[in-house]
mmCIF file with all atom_site columns, C-alpha atoms in Angstrom:
data_model
loop_
_atom_site.group_PDB
_atom_site.id
_atom_site.type_symbol
_atom_site.label_atom_id
_atom_site.label_alt_id
_atom_site.label_comp_id
_atom_site.label_asym_id
_atom_site.label_entity_id
_atom_site.label_seq_id
_atom_site.pdbx_PDB_ins_code
_atom_site.Cartn_x
_atom_site.Cartn_y
_atom_site.Cartn_z
_atom_site.occupancy
_atom_site.B_iso_or_equiv
_atom_site.pdbx_formal_charge
_atom_site.auth_seq_id
_atom_site.auth_comp_id
_atom_site.auth_asym_id
_atom_site.auth_atom_id
_atom_site.pdbx_PDB_model_num
ATOM 1   C CA . UNK M 1 1   ? -92.902  -79.452 60.859 1.00 79.00 ? 1   UNK M CA 1
ATOM 2   C CA . UNK M 1 2   ? -89.554  -80.545 59.381 1.00 74.00 ? 2   UNK M CA 1
ATOM 3   C CA . UNK M 1 3   ? -86.528  -78.293 60.150 1.00 68.00 ? 3   UNK M CA 1
ATOM 4   C CA . UNK M 1 4   ? -86.907  -76.880 56.635 1.00 68.00 ? 4   UNK M CA 1
ATOM 5   C CA . UNK M 1 5   ? -90.435  -75.733 57.507 1.00 70.00 ? 5   UNK M CA 1
ATOM 6   C CA . UNK M 1 6   ? -92.255  -78.187 55.490 1.00 75.00 ? 6   UNK M CA 1
ATOM 7   C CA . UNK M 1 7   ? -95.205  -80.255 57.105 1.00 78.00 ? 7   UNK M CA 1
ATOM 8   C CA . UNK M 1 8   ? -94.103  -83.380 58.854 1.00 82.00 ? 8   UNK M CA 1
ATOM 9   C CA . UNK M 1 9   ? -97.595  -84.712 60.383 1.00 81.00 ? 9   UNK M CA 1
ATOM 10  C CA . UNK M 1 10  ? -100.665 -83.370 61.855 1.00 84.00 ? 10  UNK M CA 1
ATOM 11  C CA . UNK M 1 11  ? -102.585 -84.538 64.857 1.00 85.00 ? 11  UNK M CA 1
ATOM 12  C CA . UNK M 1 12  ? -105.748 -82.877 66.090 1.00 88.00 ? 12  UNK M CA 1
ATOM 13  C CA . UNK M 1 13  ? -108.337 -83.893 68.620 1.00 90.00 ? 13  UNK M CA 1
ATOM 14  C CA . UNK M 1 14  ? -110.567 -82.321 71.130 1.00 90.00 ? 14  UNK M CA 1
ATOM 15  C CA . UNK M 1 15  ? -109.883 -83.313 74.681 1.00 91.00 ? 15  UNK M CA 1
ATOM 16  C CA . UNK M 1 16  ? -112.424 -83.926 77.439 1.00 93.00 ? 16  UNK M CA 1
ATOM 17  C CA . UNK M 1 17  ? -111.009 -81.999 80.427 1.00 89.00 ? 17  UNK M CA 1
ATOM 18  C CA . UNK M 1 18  ? -113.302 -83.729 82.849 1.00 90.00 ? 18  UNK M CA 1
ATOM 19  C CA . UNK M 1 19  ? -114.793 -80.433 83.929 1.00 88.00 ? 19  UNK M CA 1
ATOM 20  C CA . UNK M 1 20  ? -116.524 -77.531 82.542 1.00 88.00 ? 20  UNK M CA 1
ATOM 21  C CA . UNK M 1 21  ? -114.840 -76.085 79.345 1.00 83.00 ? 21  UNK M CA 1
ATOM 22  C CA . UNK M 1 22  ? -114.269 -72.570 80.796 1.00 84.00 ? 22  UNK M CA 1
ATOM 23  C CA . UNK M 1 23  ? -114.684 -69.367 78.724 1.00 83.00 ? 23  UNK M CA 1
ATOM 24  C CA . UNK M 1 24  ? -116.929 -70.677 76.013 1.00 83.00 ? 24  UNK M CA 1
ATOM 25  C CA . UNK M 1 25  ? -117.338 -67.213 74.733 1.00 81.00 ? 25  UNK M CA 1
ATOM 26  C CA . UNK M 1 26  ? -113.534 -67.130 73.849 1.00 78.00 ? 26  UNK M CA 1
ATOM 27  C CA . UNK M 1 27  ? -113.023 -70.711 72.336 1.00 79.00 ? 27  UNK M CA 1
ATOM 28  C CA . UNK M 1 28  ? -116.424 -71.644 71.363 1.00 82.00 ? 28  UNK M CA 1
ATOM 29  C CA . UNK M 1 29  ? -116.293 -75.149 72.887 1.00 85.00 ? 29  UNK M CA 1
ATOM 30  C CA . UNK M 1 30  ? -119.259 -76.380 75.031 1.00 88.00 ? 30  UNK M CA 1
ATOM 31  C CA . UNK M 1 31  ? -119.767 -79.281 77.349 1.00 91.00 ? 31  UNK M CA 1
ATOM 32  C CA . UNK M 1 32  ? -121.588 -81.039 74.537 1.00 91.00 ? 32  UNK M CA 1
ATOM 33  C CA . UNK M 1 33  ? -118.693 -80.639 72.156 1.00 88.00 ? 33  UNK M CA 1
ATOM 34  C CA . UNK M 1 34  ? -116.323 -82.308 74.642 1.00 89.00 ? 34  UNK M CA 1
ATOM 35  C CA . UNK M 1 35  ? -118.454 -84.944 76.047 1.00 92.00 ? 35  UNK M CA 1
ATOM 36  C CA . UNK M 1 36  ? -117.459 -87.646 73.651 1.00 93.00 ? 36  UNK M CA 1
ATOM 37  C CA . UNK M 1 37  ? -113.826 -86.502 73.217 1.00 93.00 ? 37  UNK M CA 1
ATOM 38  C CA . UNK M 1 38  ? -111.041 -88.576 74.758 1.00 94.00 ? 38  UNK M CA 1
ATOM 39  C CA . UNK M 1 39  ? -109.510 -87.709 78.121 1.00 94.00 ? 39  UNK M CA 1
ATOM 40  C CA . UNK M 1 40  ? -105.819 -86.928 78.184 1.00 92.00 ? 40  UNK M CA 1
ATOM 41  C CA . UNK M 1 41  ? -104.548 -90.226 79.262 1.00 90.00 ? 41  UNK M CA 1
ATOM 42  C CA . UNK M 1 42  ? -106.252 -91.771 76.245 1.00 92.00 ? 42  UNK M CA 1
ATOM 43  C CA . UNK M 1 43  ? -104.141 -89.800 73.963 1.00 90.00 ? 43  UNK M CA 1
ATOM 44  C CA . UNK M 1 44  ? -101.062 -89.217 76.152 1.00 89.00 ? 44  UNK M CA 1
ATOM 45  C CA . UNK M 1 45  ? -99.025  -91.893 74.136 1.00 87.00 ? 45  UNK M CA 1
ATOM 46  C CA . UNK M 1 46  ? -99.686  -90.198 70.825 1.00 88.00 ? 46  UNK M CA 1
ATOM 47  C CA . UNK M 1 47  ? -98.937  -86.797 72.287 1.00 87.00 ? 47  UNK M CA 1
ATOM 48  C CA . UNK M 1 48  ? -95.618  -88.155 73.850 1.00 86.00 ? 48  UNK M CA 1
ATOM 49  C CA . UNK M 1 49  ? -94.551  -89.665 70.521 1.00 84.00 ? 49  UNK M CA 1
ATOM 50  C CA . UNK M 1 50  ? -95.116  -86.499 68.680 1.00 84.00 ? 50  UNK M CA 1
ATOM 51  C CA . UNK M 1 51  ? -93.065  -84.531 71.455 1.00 82.00 ? 51  UNK M CA 1
ATOM 52  C CA . UNK M 1 52  ? -90.194  -87.093 71.270 1.00 79.00 ? 52  UNK M CA 1
ATOM 53  C CA . UNK M 1 53  ? -87.199  -85.131 69.747 1.00 75.00 ? 53  UNK M CA 1
ATOM 54  C CA . UNK M 1 54  ? -89.411  -82.340 68.786 1.00 80.00 ? 54  UNK M CA 1
ATOM 55  C CA . UNK M 1 55  ? -89.578  -78.582 69.485 1.00 80.00 ? 55  UNK M CA 1
ATOM 56  C CA . UNK M 1 56  ? -92.787  -77.208 70.951 1.00 82.00 ? 56  UNK M CA 1
ATOM 57  C CA . UNK M 1 57  ? -93.560  -74.081 68.945 1.00 86.00 ? 57  UNK M CA 1
ATOM 58  C CA . UNK M 1 58  ? -96.448  -71.859 70.097 1.00 89.00 ? 58  UNK M CA 1
ATOM 59  C CA . UNK M 1 59  ? -97.358  -68.204 70.604 1.00 90.00 ? 59  UNK M CA 1
ATOM 60  C CA . UNK M 1 60  ? -96.673  -67.727 74.349 1.00 88.00 ? 60  UNK M CA 1
ATOM 61  C CA . UNK M 1 61  ? -95.191  -71.124 74.545 1.00 85.00 ? 61  UNK M CA 1
ATOM 62  C CA . UNK M 1 62  ? -94.811  -71.113 78.307 1.00 83.00 ? 62  UNK M CA 1
ATOM 63  C CA . UNK M 1 63  ? -98.539  -71.421 78.618 1.00 85.00 ? 63  UNK M CA 1
ATOM 64  C CA . UNK M 1 64  ? -98.770  -74.458 76.334 1.00 86.00 ? 64  UNK M CA 1
ATOM 65  C CA . UNK M 1 65  ? -95.826  -76.229 77.848 1.00 84.00 ? 65  UNK M CA 1
ATOM 66  C CA . UNK M 1 66  ? -97.229  -75.648 81.433 1.00 84.00 ? 66  UNK M CA 1
ATOM 67  C CA . UNK M 1 67  ? -100.582 -77.285 80.280 1.00 86.00 ? 67  UNK M CA 1
ATOM 68  C CA . UNK M 1 68  ? -98.688  -80.211 78.644 1.00 87.00 ? 68  UNK M CA 1
ATOM 69  C CA . UNK M 1 69  ? -96.599  -80.604 81.762 1.00 84.00 ? 69  UNK M CA 1
ATOM 70  C CA . UNK M 1 70  ? -99.483  -80.524 84.142 1.00 85.00 ? 70  UNK M CA 1
ATOM 71  C CA . UNK M 1 71  ? -101.586 -82.954 81.999 1.00 87.00 ? 71  UNK M CA 1
ATOM 72  C CA . UNK M 1 72  ? -98.573  -85.473 81.890 1.00 87.00 ? 72  UNK M CA 1
ATOM 73  C CA . UNK M 1 73  ? -97.970  -84.951 85.586 1.00 84.00 ? 73  UNK M CA 1
ATOM 74  C CA . UNK M 1 74  ? -101.588 -85.906 86.378 1.00 85.00 ? 74  UNK M CA 1
ATOM 75  C CA . UNK M 1 75  ? -100.945 -89.349 84.943 1.00 85.00 ? 75  UNK M CA 1
ATOM 76  C CA . UNK M 1 76  ? -97.589  -89.705 86.678 1.00 82.00 ? 76  UNK M CA 1
ATOM 77  C CA . UNK M 1 77  ? -95.110  -88.584 83.924 1.00 79.00 ? 77  UNK M CA 1
ATOM 78  C CA . UNK M 1 78  ? -93.307  -85.351 83.281 1.00 68.00 ? 78  UNK M CA 1
ATOM 79  C CA . UNK M 1 79  ? -91.770  -84.400 79.732 1.00 65.00 ? 79  UNK M CA 1
ATOM 80  C CA . UNK M 1 80  ? -88.074  -84.139 80.450 1.00 62.00 ? 80  UNK M CA 1
ATOM 81  C CA . UNK M 1 81  ? -86.342  -81.086 78.826 1.00 66.00 ? 81  UNK M CA 1
ATOM 82  C CA . UNK M 1 82  ? -89.151  -79.934 76.468 1.00 72.00 ? 82  UNK M CA 1
ATOM 83  C CA . UNK M 1 83  ? -87.562  -77.793 73.963 1.00 77.00 ? 83  UNK M CA 1
ATOM 84  C CA . UNK M 1 84  ? -89.538  -74.691 73.001 1.00 79.00 ? 84  UNK M CA 1
ATOM 85  C CA . UNK M 1 85  ? -89.646  -71.910 70.469 1.00 82.00 ? 85  UNK M CA 1
ATOM 86  C CA . UNK M 1 86  ? -91.975  -68.968 71.167 1.00 85.00 ? 86  UNK M CA 1
ATOM 87  C CA . UNK M 1 87  ? -93.494  -67.135 68.080 1.00 88.00 ? 87  UNK M CA 1
ATOM 88  C CA . UNK M 1 88  ? -94.325  -64.279 70.459 1.00 89.00 ? 88  UNK M CA 1
ATOM 89  C CA . UNK M 1 89  ? -90.778  -63.771 71.352 1.00 86.00 ? 89  UNK M CA 1
ATOM 90  C CA . UNK M 1 90  ? -89.855  -64.095 67.639 1.00 87.00 ? 90  UNK M CA 1
ATOM 91  C CA . UNK M 1 91  ? -92.659  -61.526 66.684 1.00 91.00 ? 91  UNK M CA 1
ATOM 92  C CA . UNK M 1 92  ? -91.151  -59.080 68.995 1.00 88.00 ? 92  UNK M CA 1
ATOM 93  C CA . UNK M 1 93  ? -87.636  -59.494 67.567 1.00 86.00 ? 93  UNK M CA 1
ATOM 94  C CA . UNK M 1 94  ? -88.303  -60.081 63.873 1.00 88.00 ? 94  UNK M CA 1
ATOM 95  C CA . UNK M 1 95  ? -91.889  -58.935 63.404 1.00 90.00 ? 95  UNK M CA 1
ATOM 96  C CA . UNK M 1 96  ? -93.100  -55.362 62.699 1.00 92.00 ? 96  UNK M CA 1
ATOM 97  C CA . UNK M 1 97  ? -93.501  -53.074 65.765 1.00 94.00 ? 97  UNK M CA 1
ATOM 98  C CA . UNK M 1 98  ? -97.060  -53.549 67.030 1.00 94.00 ? 98  UNK M CA 1
ATOM 99  C CA . UNK M 1 99  ? -99.040  -52.107 70.021 1.00 94.00 ? 99  UNK M CA 1
ATOM 100 C CA . UNK M 1 100 ? -100.175 -55.887 70.666 1.00 93.00 ? 100 UNK M CA 1
ATOM 101 C CA . UNK M 1 101 ? -98.455  -59.083 69.789 1.00 93.00 ? 101 UNK M CA 1
ATOM 102 C CA . UNK M 1 102 ? -101.474 -61.158 70.163 1.00 92.00 ? 102 UNK M CA 1
ATOM 103 C CA . UNK M 1 103 ? -101.331 -64.018 67.730 1.00 93.00 ? 103 UNK M CA 1
ATOM 104 C CA . UNK M 1 104 ? -104.199 -62.593 65.513 1.00 92.00 ? 104 UNK M CA 1
ATOM 105 C CA . UNK M 1 105 ? -102.458 -59.117 65.442 1.00 93.00 ? 105 UNK M CA 1
ATOM 106 C CA . UNK M 1 106 ? -99.053  -60.705 64.448 1.00 94.00 ? 106 UNK M CA 1
ATOM 107 C CA . UNK M 1 107 ? -100.847 -62.700 61.764 1.00 95.00 ? 107 UNK M CA 1
ATOM 108 C CA . UNK M 1 108 ? -102.622 -59.615 60.446 1.00 94.00 ? 108 UNK M CA 1
ATOM 109 C CA . UNK M 1 109 ? -99.433  -57.637 60.495 1.00 95.00 ? 109 UNK M CA 1
ATOM 110 C CA . UNK M 1 110 ? -97.816  -60.215 58.202 1.00 95.00 ? 110 UNK M CA 1
ATOM 111 C CA . UNK M 1 111 ? -101.041 -60.321 55.945 1.00 93.00 ? 111 UNK M CA 1
ATOM 112 C CA . UNK M 1 112 ? -102.179 -63.690 57.046 1.00 91.00 ? 112 UNK M CA 1
ATOM 113 C CA . UNK M 1 113 ? -105.689 -64.729 58.177 1.00 78.00 ? 113 UNK M CA 1
ATOM 114 C CA . UNK M 1 114 ? -105.865 -66.278 61.582 1.00 67.00 ? 114 UNK M CA 1
ATOM 115 C CA . UNK M 1 115 ? -108.400 -69.036 60.814 1.00 69.00 ? 115 UNK M CA 1
ATOM 116 C CA . UNK M 1 116 ? -110.491 -69.692 63.853 1.00 70.00 ? 116 UNK M CA 1
ATOM 117 C CA . UNK M 1 117 ? -108.936 -67.828 66.662 1.00 69.00 ? 117 UNK M CA 1
ATOM 118 C CA . UNK M 1 118 ? -108.479 -69.768 69.936 1.00 66.00 ? 118 UNK M CA 1
ATOM 119 C CA . UNK M 1 119 ? -108.966 -73.122 68.093 1.00 76.00 ? 119 UNK M CA 1
ATOM 120 C CA . UNK M 1 120 ? -105.866 -75.185 68.648 1.00 82.00 ? 120 UNK M CA 1
ATOM 121 C CA . UNK M 1 121 ? -105.351 -76.561 65.165 1.00 86.00 ? 121 UNK M CA 1
ATOM 122 C CA . UNK M 1 122 ? -106.043 -73.165 63.496 1.00 87.00 ? 122 UNK M CA 1
ATOM 123 C CA . UNK M 1 123 ? -103.839 -71.408 65.972 1.00 88.00 ? 123 UNK M CA 1
ATOM 124 C CA . UNK M 1 124 ? -101.096 -74.061 65.300 1.00 89.00 ? 124 UNK M CA 1
ATOM 125 C CA . UNK M 1 125 ? -101.147 -73.473 61.647 1.00 90.00 ? 125 UNK M CA 1
ATOM 126 C CA . UNK M 1 126 ? -100.983 -69.851 62.176 1.00 92.00 ? 126 UNK M CA 1
ATOM 127 C CA . UNK M 1 127 ? -98.006  -70.167 64.389 1.00 91.00 ? 127 UNK M CA 1
ATOM 128 C CA . UNK M 1 128 ? -96.390  -72.441 61.840 1.00 90.00 ? 128 UNK M CA 1
ATOM 129 C CA . UNK M 1 129 ? -96.661  -69.811 59.079 1.00 92.00 ? 129 UNK M CA 1
ATOM 130 C CA . UNK M 1 130 ? -95.467  -67.078 61.329 1.00 92.00 ? 130 UNK M CA 1
ATOM 131 C CA . UNK M 1 131 ? -92.543  -69.355 62.381 1.00 88.00 ? 131 UNK M CA 1
ATOM 132 C CA . UNK M 1 132 ? -91.426  -69.517 58.765 1.00 89.00 ? 132 UNK M CA 1
ATOM 133 C CA . UNK M 1 133 ? -91.757  -65.752 58.214 1.00 91.00 ? 133 UNK M CA 1
ATOM 134 C CA . UNK M 1 134 ? -89.711  -64.992 61.371 1.00 87.00 ? 134 UNK M CA 1
ATOM 135 C CA . UNK M 1 135 ? -87.169  -67.682 60.533 1.00 83.00 ? 135 UNK M CA 1
ATOM 136 C CA . UNK M 1 136 ? -86.837  -65.936 57.005 1.00 84.00 ? 136 UNK M CA 1
ATOM 137 C CA . UNK M 1 137 ? -86.420  -62.670 58.767 1.00 84.00 ? 137 UNK M CA 1
ATOM 138 C CA . UNK M 1 138 ? -83.606  -63.971 60.973 1.00 80.00 ? 138 UNK M CA 1
ATOM 139 C CA . UNK M 1 139 ? -81.866  -65.563 58.061 1.00 78.00 ? 139 UNK M CA 1
ATOM 140 C CA . UNK M 1 140 ? -82.144  -62.216 56.114 1.00 82.00 ? 140 UNK M CA 1
ATOM 141 C CA . UNK M 1 141 ? -80.473  -60.471 59.036 1.00 77.00 ? 141 UNK M CA 1
ATOM 142 C CA . UNK M 1 142 ? -77.524  -62.788 58.745 1.00 74.00 ? 142 UNK M CA 1
ATOM 143 C CA . UNK M 1 143 ? -78.484  -65.265 61.607 1.00 71.00 ? 143 UNK M CA 1
ATOM 144 C CA . UNK M 1 144 ? -77.796  -68.715 60.337 1.00 60.00 ? 144 UNK M CA 1
ATOM 145 C CA . UNK M 1 145 ? -78.966  -70.738 63.493 1.00 55.00 ? 145 UNK M CA 1
ATOM 146 C CA . UNK M 1 146 ? -81.678  -72.386 61.435 1.00 46.00 ? 146 UNK M CA 1
ATOM 147 C CA . UNK M 1 147 ? -78.907  -74.328 59.545 1.00 46.00 ? 147 UNK M CA 1
ATOM 148 C CA . UNK M 1 148 ? -77.459  -75.215 62.941 1.00 42.00 ? 148 UNK M CA 1
ATOM 149 C CA . UNK M 1 149 ? -80.657  -76.593 64.029 1.00 37.00 ? 149 UNK M CA 1
ATOM 150 C CA . UNK M 1 150 ? -81.254  -78.846 60.946 1.00 35.00 ? 150 UNK M CA 1
ATOM 151 C CA . UNK M 1 151 ? -77.621  -79.946 60.999 1.00 30.00 ? 151 UNK M CA 1
ATOM 152 C CA . UNK M 1 152 ? -77.134  -81.021 64.326 1.00 31.00 ? 152 UNK M CA 1
ATOM 153 C CA . UNK M 1 153 ? -80.472  -81.272 66.079 1.00 36.00 ? 153 UNK M CA 1
ATOM 154 C CA . UNK M 1 154 ? -79.096  -79.318 68.957 1.00 40.00 ? 154 UNK M CA 1
ATOM 155 C CA . UNK M 1 155 ? -80.283  -75.752 69.671 1.00 42.00 ? 155 UNK M CA 1
ATOM 156 C CA . UNK M 1 156 ? -77.995  -72.884 69.791 1.00 39.00 ? 156 UNK M CA 1
ATOM 157 C CA . UNK M 1 157 ? -78.085  -70.694 72.956 1.00 40.00 ? 157 UNK M CA 1
ATOM 158 C CA . UNK M 1 158 ? -79.480  -67.398 71.657 1.00 37.00 ? 158 UNK M CA 1
ATOM 159 C CA . UNK M 1 159 ? -82.203  -65.474 73.558 1.00 36.00 ? 159 UNK M CA 1
ATOM 160 C CA . UNK M 1 160 ? -84.836  -65.942 70.800 1.00 35.00 ? 160 UNK M CA 1
ATOM 161 C CA . UNK M 1 161 ? -83.998  -69.662 70.380 1.00 36.00 ? 161 UNK M CA 1
ATOM 162 C CA . UNK M 1 162 ? -85.728  -72.597 72.227 1.00 36.00 ? 162 UNK M CA 1
ATOM 163 C CA . UNK M 1 163 ? -84.989  -73.258 75.810 1.00 37.00 ? 163 UNK M CA 1
ATOM 164 C CA . UNK M 1 164 ? -85.865  -76.191 78.057 1.00 40.00 ? 164 UNK M CA 1
ATOM 165 C CA . UNK M 1 165 ? -88.900  -75.688 80.349 1.00 41.00 ? 165 UNK M CA 1
ATOM 166 C CA . UNK M 1 166 ? -87.459  -74.555 83.574 1.00 42.00 ? 166 UNK M CA 1
ATOM 167 C CA . UNK M 1 167 ? -86.751  -77.045 86.381 1.00 42.00 ? 167 UNK M CA 1
ATOM 168 C CA . UNK M 1 168 ? -88.923  -74.776 88.658 1.00 39.00 ? 168 UNK M CA 1
ATOM 169 C CA . UNK M 1 169 ? -91.842  -75.095 86.216 1.00 42.00 ? 169 UNK M CA 1
ATOM 170 C CA . UNK M 1 170 ? -91.526  -78.789 86.164 1.00 41.00 ? 170 UNK M CA 1
ATOM 171 C CA . UNK M 1 171 ? -91.303  -78.871 89.968 1.00 42.00 ? 171 UNK M CA 1
ATOM 172 C CA . UNK M 1 172 ? -94.488  -76.734 90.224 1.00 41.00 ? 172 UNK M CA 1
ATOM 173 C CA . UNK M 1 173 ? -96.262  -79.016 87.861 1.00 41.00 ? 173 UNK M CA 1
ATOM 174 C CA . UNK M 1 174 ? -95.090  -82.176 89.556 1.00 41.00 ? 174 UNK M CA 1
ATOM 175 C CA . UNK M 1 175 ? -95.847  -81.044 92.986 1.00 42.00 ? 175 UNK M CA 1
ATOM 176 C CA . UNK M 1 176 ? -99.259  -79.416 92.066 1.00 43.00 ? 176 UNK M CA 1
ATOM 177 C CA . UNK M 1 177 ? -98.259  -76.243 93.883 1.00 42.00 ? 177 UNK M CA 1
ATOM 178 C CA . UNK M 1 178 ? -99.141  -73.155 92.347 1.00 42.00 ? 178 UNK M CA 1
ATOM 179 C CA . UNK M 1 179 ? -97.317  -71.012 95.079 1.00 42.00 ? 179 UNK M CA 1
ATOM 180 C CA . UNK M 1 180 ? -93.805  -71.788 93.416 1.00 37.00 ? 180 UNK M CA 1
ATOM 181 C CA . UNK M 1 181 ? -93.074  -69.007 91.003 1.00 40.00 ? 181 UNK M CA 1
ATOM 182 C CA . UNK M 1 182 ? -90.193  -68.363 88.892 1.00 39.00 ? 182 UNK M CA 1
ATOM 183 C CA . UNK M 1 183 ? -88.228  -65.250 89.558 1.00 36.00 ? 183 UNK M CA 1
#
């Protein structure tokens, strides 16, 4: 997306993880679905190009950035200073009070459909729409950081704004050690 919320470009592909697909009952992907999909090293350049200068937006973005960091680390690279924006955090701040802030619940609370839950492209589109709603809420509350983001390309330091993936998370990914935990 562009800073004004309009769509910039779309990239979508399944990725063959080189192992079983995990909880098929949640995401619906089978080994057959992934058998002919590219492996991450085959698309890493495309992903890196999309990440260059971008802000990663996701619902529970820490999960997504750790997956990205892990995949890049496996091929010998680590994204440096990934900037992130978490719609889960924005939902808690700017969305209606909810007993659960799952993506589907947040979407429903805002009158949105969630497409096919747990499918990356569908979830990304839902996230993008929620992001626009929450940024409008922030602006309505007098928070003008959206203007700062568009004008300078730098991100203001506020609790609900993007933050770089922590150095510890990068070290954990690069070392492959799961016993390193953030405080």
